[in-house]
């Protein structure tokens, strides 16, 4: 399954249950009045709402305020306050079965779930990888747990925010904010869970990064997508004037990247940045969006303000071409299928041929778009709008149905495993 969601969505997708309501204790469905319900949604969908994350399944809407899930939405770790402590349990989003609850001493907030859904990292605060600058602190407490209880308890010197687990679950990628008590920039590091010691990533050729050559970032992490095989995390960064990659710091060359795709290999623990050409990164971060092809071979990055789509080879980690498009305004969104890529900004959805990246159709929608998601068979395109989600024939754009979603903030993706 291809996942194309926001950066926080890679780590906090929520899913839930349709038939097994008892499995989601404390997460009762909120149903629209019968007169307002137009259709039952065909695929379970995860969305942001004002009061948290919600699952749309059929005619049900379920909200879980304190939860985090695997990147494909198949497994969810949910938490609830229990006096001075926290209870934690795992939900199978496909079957709605829930594990027994585990008591974690103290107050903890879930942050990141391993790609296989077996482990979760929690911290004391709600600072997230895409939540902007965290408050200053000298030590970060991190708890790593699974359905059987606590596996690691770490006291990391410095200001750290968990981002993702390594593929083998022996390490935890974190954003380390610098300086710790008054942060204004950050770098990506990996913590060895056995020792609790953070260290630098490797370069693309698996060489250790020399001291002083770790990249430090100040810009916006706009969006992330996970490779279909769950081994690589791609994050789109914008507004990075004067930024120097590790390769620039090692070689002594000047750097001035305004936008790039940070490639993090979760299996081999190396990172590499693919620079995007001018004018990517010059306009608002919200006007940029990224999607990955279902086979994982191509990343498509759109800048609607300048009217351009960059086609990146994930094997070569280079921009193969940049194709001009009609310019747009507003927040950008993208979703890719086997033969088309869909871009949206404002009240327009555009379908592009995946091979040529030329437009095949523009579809108007009534409200500004707040997210796109494609059904697994590629036949339906879900479009978030103001207080509603509609779905359309992906070939023609014809609206097939619509459900009201009061307080909708954005569409995150499909729920459950493929």
Coordinates of C-alpha atoms in Angstrom, one line a residue:
X1 CA 0.0 0.0 0.0
X2 CA 1.2 3.5 -0.8
X3 CA 0.9 6.0 2.0
X4 CA 0.8 9.8 1.1
X5 CA 0.1 11.9 4.1
X6 CA 1.5 14.7 6.2
X7 CA 4.7 14.3 8.2
X8 CA 2.8 13.8 11.4
X9 CA 0.5 11.5 9.6
X10 CA 3.4 9.1 9.0
X11 CA 3.6 8.7 12.7
X12 CA 0.1 9.4 13.9
X13 CA -2.4 7.9 11.5
X14 CA -5.4 6.7 13.5
X15 CA -7.7 3.9 12.6
X16 CA -10.6 2.2 14.3
X17 CA -13.3 -0.3 14.1
X18 CA -16.6 -0.5 12.4
X19 CA -18.2 -3.7 13.7
X20 CA -16.4 -4.2 17.0
X21 CA -17.3 -1.0 18.9
X22 CA -16.4 -2.7 22.2
X23 CA -12.8 -2.8 21.2
X24 CA -12.6 1.0 21.2
X25 CA -13.6 1.6 24.7
X26 CA -14.1 5.3 25.3
X27 CA -14.4 6.0 21.5
X28 CA -18.1 6.1 20.8
X29 CA -19.3 6.7 17.2
X30 CA -20.7 10.2 16.5
X31 CA -23.4 9.8 13.9
X32 CA -24.8 12.6 11.8
X33 CA -28.6 12.9 11.9
X34 CA -30.4 10.6 9.5
X35 CA -31.6 13.5 7.5
X36 CA -28.0 14.7 7.0
X37 CA -26.5 11.4 6.0
X38 CA -26.3 11.1 2.3
X39 CA -24.2 7.9 1.9
X40 CA -22.1 5.3 3.7
X41 CA -18.4 5.8 2.9
X42 CA -17.1 2.8 0.9
X43 CA -13.6 2.7 2.4
X44 CA -12.5 3.3 6.0
X45 CA -10.9 6.7 6.1
X46 CA -8.8 8.5 8.6
X47 CA -9.3 12.3 9.0
X48 CA -8.3 15.2 11.2
X49 CA -11.2 16.8 13.1
X50 CA -11.2 19.7 15.5
X51 CA -11.3 17.4 18.5
X52 CA -8.6 15.0 17.3
X53 CA -8.3 12.2 14.8
X54 CA -11.4 10.3 13.5
X55 CA -12.2 7.2 11.6
X56 CA -15.0 7.2 9.0
X57 CA -16.3 3.7 8.4
X58 CA -19.7 3.3 6.8
X59 CA -21.9 5.7 8.6
X60 CA -19.9 5.8 11.8
X61 CA -17.5 8.5 12.9
X62 CA -15.2 7.5 15.8
X63 CA -12.7 9.9 17.5
X64 CA -9.6 8.9 19.5
X65 CA -7.8 11.9 20.9
X66 CA -4.7 10.2 22.3
X67 CA -3.4 7.6 19.8
X68 CA -0.8 6.9 17.2
X69 CA -0.6 4.3 14.5
X70 CA 1.7 2.5 12.1
X71 CA 2.2 4.4 8.8
X72 CA -0.3 2.3 6.9
X73 CA -3.0 2.7 9.6
X74 CA -3.1 -1.0 10.2
X75 CA -2.1 -0.9 13.9
X76 CA -3.0 1.8 16.5
X77 CA -1.6 2.3 19.9
X78 CA -4.2 4.2 22.0
X79 CA -3.7 5.7 25.4
X80 CA -5.9 7.1 28.1
X81 CA -5.2 8.8 31.4
X82 CA -5.6 6.7 34.5
X83 CA -5.2 8.9 37.5
X84 CA -1.5 9.8 37.6
X85 CA -0.7 7.1 35.2
X86 CA -1.4 6.1 31.5
X87 CA -3.0 3.0 30.1
X88 CA -1.9 1.9 26.7
X89 CA -3.3 -0.7 24.3
X90 CA -3.1 -1.8 20.6
X91 CA -5.9 -2.0 18.1
X92 CA -5.9 -4.0 14.9
X93 CA -7.6 -1.5 12.6
X94 CA -8.7 -4.2 10.1
X95 CA -10.5 -6.4 12.6
X96 CA -11.0 -3.9 15.5
X97 CA -9.6 -6.4 18.0
X98 CA -7.8 -4.7 20.9
X99 CA -5.1 -6.0 23.2
X100 CA -5.2 -6.0 26.9
X101 CA -4.4 -2.6 28.5
X102 CA -1.0 -2.0 30.0
X103 CA -0.4 0.4 32.8
X104 CA 2.5 2.9 32.2
X105 CA 3.6 4.7 35.4
X106 CA 3.2 8.5 34.9
X107 CA 1.7 10.6 32.2
X108 CA 2.8 9.7 28.6
X109 CA 1.9 10.9 25.1
X110 CA 2.3 8.5 22.2
X111 CA 4.6 9.8 19.4
X112 CA 5.8 7.1 17.0
X113 CA 4.8 3.5 16.1
X114 CA 7.2 1.0 14.4
X115 CA 6.4 0.2 10.8
X116 CA 5.3 -3.4 11.8
X117 CA 3.0 -2.1 14.5
X118 CA 4.7 -3.9 17.3
X119 CA 6.2 -1.0 19.3
X120 CA 5.4 2.6 20.3
X121 CA 7.6 5.5 21.6
X122 CA 6.1 7.9 24.1
X123 CA 7.2 11.1 25.7
X124 CA 6.1 13.3 28.5
X125 CA 4.9 16.2 26.3
X126 CA 2.9 16.5 23.1
X127 CA 5.7 18.1 21.0
X128 CA 5.6 16.4 17.6
X129 CA 7.9 16.2 14.6
X130 CA 5.8 18.7 12.6
X131 CA 4.5 20.7 15.5
X132 CA 7.1 23.5 15.3
X133 CA 9.7 24.4 17.8
X134 CA 9.3 22.5 21.1
X135 CA 9.8 24.2 24.5
X136 CA 13.4 24.2 25.8
X137 CA 14.5 21.3 28.0
X138 CA 17.8 19.8 29.0
X139 CA 16.6 16.1 29.3
X140 CA 14.0 14.2 27.3
X141 CA 12.3 11.2 28.8
X142 CA 11.3 8.5 26.3
X143 CA 9.4 5.3 26.9
X144 CA 9.4 2.4 24.4
X145 CA 6.6 -0.1 25.0
X146 CA 4.7 -2.9 23.3
X147 CA 1.5 -4.9 24.2
X148 CA 3.4 -6.6 27.0
X149 CA 4.6 -3.5 28.7
X150 CA 7.7 -1.3 28.9
X151 CA 10.7 -2.3 26.9
X152 CA 13.1 0.7 27.3
X153 CA 13.1 3.8 29.4
X154 CA 15.5 6.5 28.2
X155 CA 16.7 9.8 29.7
X156 CA 18.2 11.5 26.7
X157 CA 20.3 14.5 27.4
X158 CA 19.1 17.3 25.2
X159 CA 15.8 18.2 23.4
X160 CA 14.6 15.2 21.4
X161 CA 11.3 14.4 19.5
X162 CA 10.8 10.8 18.3
X163 CA 10.2 10.4 14.6
X164 CA 10.4 6.8 13.6
X165 CA 11.8 3.4 14.5
X166 CA 14.6 1.6 12.6
X167 CA 13.3 -1.3 10.6
X168 CA 14.7 -3.8 13.0
X169 CA 13.3 -1.9 16.0
X170 CA 16.7 -1.6 17.7
X171 CA 17.0 2.1 17.1
X172 CA 14.8 5.2 17.3
X173 CA 15.2 8.1 14.9
X174 CA 14.7 11.5 16.7
X175 CA 14.9 15.2 15.9
X176 CA 17.4 16.7 18.2
X177 CA 16.7 20.4 18.7
X178 CA 19.6 22.8 19.3
X179 CA 20.4 24.5 21.5
X180 CA 18.4 22.3 23.9
X181 CA 17.1 25.1 26.2
X182 CA 16.4 27.6 23.4
X183 CA 16.0 25.6 20.2
X184 CA 16.1 27.2 16.8
X185 CA 17.3 24.4 14.6
X186 CA 17.4 20.6 14.6
X187 CA 19.2 17.6 13.2
X188 CA 18.1 13.9 12.7
X189 CA 19.9 11.4 14.9
X190 CA 19.4 7.7 15.8
X191 CA 19.2 6.4 19.4
X192 CA 20.5 2.9 20.1
X193 CA 17.8 1.5 22.3
X194 CA 20.1 -1.0 24.0
X195 CA 22.5 1.7 25.2
X196 CA 20.3 4.8 25.1
X197 CA 23.1 6.6 23.2
X198 CA 22.1 8.9 20.3
X199 CA 24.5 9.2 17.3
X200 CA 24.7 10.5 13.8
X201 CA 23.3 8.8 10.7
X202 CA 25.5 7.4 8.0
X203 CA 25.9 8.9 4.5
X204 CA 24.4 7.2 1.4
X205 CA 27.5 5.1 0.9
X206 CA 27.1 4.0 4.6
X207 CA 30.2 5.9 5.8
X208 CA 30.0 7.5 9.2
X209 CA 29.3 11.2 9.2
X210 CA 32.4 13.1 10.4
X211 CA 32.1 15.3 13.5
X212 CA 30.7 18.7 12.6
X213 CA 29.2 17.5 9.3
X214 CA 25.6 16.6 10.5
X215 CA 23.0 18.7 8.7
X216 CA 21.1 21.2 10.9
X217 CA 17.7 22.3 9.6
X218 CA 15.6 25.4 10.3
X219 CA 12.9 25.2 7.7
X220 CA 9.4 23.6 7.5
X221 CA 9.0 19.8 7.2
X222 CA 6.0 20.1 5.0
X223 CA 5.0 16.5 4.3
X224 CA 6.3 12.9 4.4
X225 CA 5.6 9.7 2.6
X226 CA 6.7 6.2 3.4
X227 CA 7.9 3.8 0.7
X228 CA 5.5 0.9 0.0
X229 CA 8.0 -1.5 1.4
X230 CA 8.2 0.5 4.6
X231 CA 12.0 0.9 4.5
X232 CA 12.4 4.5 3.4
X233 CA 10.8 7.7 4.7
X234 CA 10.8 10.7 2.4
X235 CA 10.2 14.2 3.9
X236 CA 9.7 17.4 1.9
X237 CA 11.5 20.4 3.5
X238 CA 11.0 24.0 2.3
X239 CA 12.4 27.4 3.2
X240 CA 16.0 26.4 3.8
X241 CA 18.1 29.4 2.5
X242 CA 21.7 28.8 3.2
X243 CA 21.2 25.2 4.2
X244 CA 24.2 22.9 3.7
X245 CA 23.8 19.2 3.3
X246 CA 26.3 16.8 4.9
X247 CA 27.9 16.3 1.5
X248 CA 28.5 20.1 1.3
X249 CA 29.9 20.3 4.8
X250 CA 32.3 17.4 4.1
X251 CA 33.4 18.9 0.7
X252 CA 33.5 22.5 1.9
X253 CA 31.2 23.6 -1.0
X254 CA 28.6 26.3 -0.3
X255 CA 25.0 25.2 0.0
X256 CA 21.8 27.2 -0.6
X257 CA 18.9 24.8 -0.9
X258 CA 15.5 26.3 -0.6
X259 CA 13.7 22.9 -0.8
X260 CA 14.7 19.3 -0.8
X261 CA 13.5 15.8 -0.1
X262 CA 15.2 14.3 3.0
X263 CA 15.6 10.5 2.3
X264 CA 15.9 8.4 5.5
X265 CA 16.6 4.7 5.1
X266 CA 15.0 3.0 8.1
X267 CA 16.8 -0.3 7.4
X268 CA 20.3 0.9 6.7
X269 CA 20.2 4.1 8.8
X270 CA 21.6 6.5 6.2
X271 CA 20.2 9.8 5.0
X272 CA 20.5 11.7 1.7
X273 CA 18.9 14.9 0.4
X274 CA 17.6 15.4 -3.1
X275 CA 17.7 19.1 -3.9
X276 CA 14.7 20.6 -5.7
X277 CA 15.3 23.2 -8.4
X278 CA 14.3 26.8 -8.2
X279 CA 11.6 28.0 -7.6
X280 CA 10.7 25.1 -5.3
X281 CA 10.7 26.4 -1.7
X282 CA 10.4 30.0 -2.5
X283 CA 6.6 30.3 -2.0
X284 CA 4.6 29.1 1.0
X285 CA 5.3 25.7 2.3
X286 CA 1.6 24.9 2.2
X287 CA 1.6 25.3 -1.6
X288 CA 3.9 22.2 -1.9
X289 CA 2.7 18.6 -1.9
X290 CA 4.3 15.2 -2.5
X291 CA 3.1 11.7 -3.5
X292 CA 4.8 8.4 -4.2
X293 CA 3.9 6.0 -7.0
X294 CA 2.4 2.6 -5.9
X295 CA 5.6 0.8 -7.0
X296 CA 7.7 3.1 -4.9
X297 CA 9.9 4.1 -7.9
X298 CA 8.9 7.7 -8.3
X299 CA 8.3 10.7 -6.1
X300 CA 6.2 13.5 -7.5
X301 CA 6.6 16.9 -5.8
X302 CA 4.3 19.8 -6.8
X303 CA 4.7 23.5 -6.2
X304 CA 1.3 25.0 -7.2
X305 CA 2.4 28.6 -6.7
X306 CA 5.0 28.3 -9.5
X307 CA 3.2 25.7 -11.5
X308 CA 5.7 22.9 -11.5
X309 CA 6.0 19.1 -10.8
X310 CA 9.3 17.5 -10.1
X311 CA 9.7 13.8 -11.0
X312 CA 12.2 12.1 -8.7
X313 CA 13.7 8.7 -9.2
X314 CA 13.8 6.9 -5.8
X315 CA 16.5 4.5 -7.1
X316 CA 18.9 7.2 -8.4
X317 CA 17.7 9.9 -5.9
X318 CA 17.8 12.5 -8.6
X319 CA 15.3 14.9 -10.2
X320 CA 14.7 13.4 -13.6
X321 CA 12.6 16.2 -15.0
X322 CA 10.4 19.2 -14.0
X323 CA 7.2 19.6 -15.9
X324 CA 5.3 22.9 -16.0
X325 CA 1.7 23.1 -14.8
X326 CA -1.0 25.7 -14.5
X327 CA -0.5 27.8 -11.4
X328 CA -2.8 27.6 -8.4
X329 CA -3.3 29.1 -5.0
X330 CA -3.9 27.7 -1.6
X331 CA -2.8 24.6 0.2
X332 CA -1.6 21.8 -2.1
X333 CA -2.5 18.1 -1.9
X334 CA -1.4 15.1 -3.9
X335 CA -2.2 11.4 -4.4
X336 CA -0.8 8.9 -6.9
X337 CA -2.2 5.8 -8.5
X338 CA -0.8 3.4 -11.1
X339 CA -1.5 5.6 -14.1
X340 CA -2.4 9.0 -12.7
X341 CA -1.4 11.5 -10.1
X342 CA -4.0 13.9 -8.6
X343 CA -3.1 17.4 -7.5
X344 CA -5.4 19.8 -5.7
X345 CA -5.3 23.4 -4.6
X346 CA -8.2 25.7 -3.8
X347 CA -11.4 24.3 -5.3
X348 CA -9.8 22.5 -8.2
X349 CA -8.6 18.9 -8.5
X350 CA -6.3 18.1 -11.5
X351 CA -5.7 14.6 -12.9
X352 CA -2.3 14.1 -14.6
X353 CA -1.1 11.2 -16.7
X354 CA 1.6 9.6 -14.6
X355 CA 3.8 8.9 -17.6
X356 CA 3.8 12.3 -19.2
X357 CA 2.7 14.4 -16.2
X358 CA 0.4 16.3 -18.5
X359 CA -3.2 17.2 -17.5
X360 CA -6.0 15.0 -18.5
X361 CA -8.8 16.8 -16.6
X362 CA -9.7 19.5 -14.1
X363 CA -12.6 19.0 -11.7
X364 CA -14.2 21.8 -9.7
X365 CA -15.3 21.0 -6.2
X366 CA -17.6 23.2 -4.0
X367 CA -15.2 23.9 -1.2
X368 CA -11.4 24.3 -0.8
X369 CA -9.7 20.9 -0.8
X370 CA -8.4 19.6 2.6
X371 CA -6.7 16.5 1.6
X372 CA -6.8 13.7 -1.0
X373 CA -6.8 9.9 -0.7
X374 CA -7.1 7.2 -3.4
X375 CA -8.9 3.9 -2.8
X376 CA -6.6 0.8 -3.0
X377 CA -8.0 -0.2 -6.3
X378 CA -7.6 3.3 -7.7
X379 CA -11.2 3.7 -8.7
X380 CA -12.3 6.3 -6.1
X381 CA -10.7 9.6 -5.1
X382 CA -11.6 10.9 -1.7
X383 CA -11.6 14.7 -1.3
X384 CA -11.8 16.6 2.0
X385 CA -13.8 19.7 2.0
X386 CA -15.4 22.0 4.5
X387 CA -17.2 19.8 7.0
X388 CA -17.5 17.0 4.5
X389 CA -15.7 14.2 2.6
X390 CA -16.8 13.5 -1.0
X391 CA -15.6 10.7 -3.2
X392 CA -15.4 10.7 -7.0
X393 CA -14.9 8.4 -9.9
X394 CA -11.2 8.6 -10.4
X395 CA -11.6 8.3 -14.2
X396 CA -14.2 11.0 -14.7
X397 CA -14.3 13.1 -11.5
X398 CA -18.0 12.5 -11.1
X399 CA -19.1 12.8 -7.5
X400 CA -20.2 9.4 -6.2
X401 CA -21.1 10.2 -2.7
X402 CA -20.6 12.5 0.3
X403 CA -20.7 12.3 4.1
X404 CA -20.9 15.3 6.5
X405 CA -17.9 15.5 8.8
X406 CA -18.4 18.4 11.2
X407 CA -15.1 20.1 12.2
X408 CA -13.1 18.4 9.4
X409 CA -9.5 19.7 9.3
X410 CA -8.0 17.4 6.7
X411 CA -8.0 13.9 5.1
X412 CA -5.1 11.8 6.3
X413 CA -5.5 8.5 4.4
X414 CA -7.1 5.1 4.3
X415 CA -7.3 3.0 7.5
X416 CA -6.3 -0.6 8.0
X417 CA -4.0 -2.9 6.1
X418 CA -4.1 -3.6 2.4

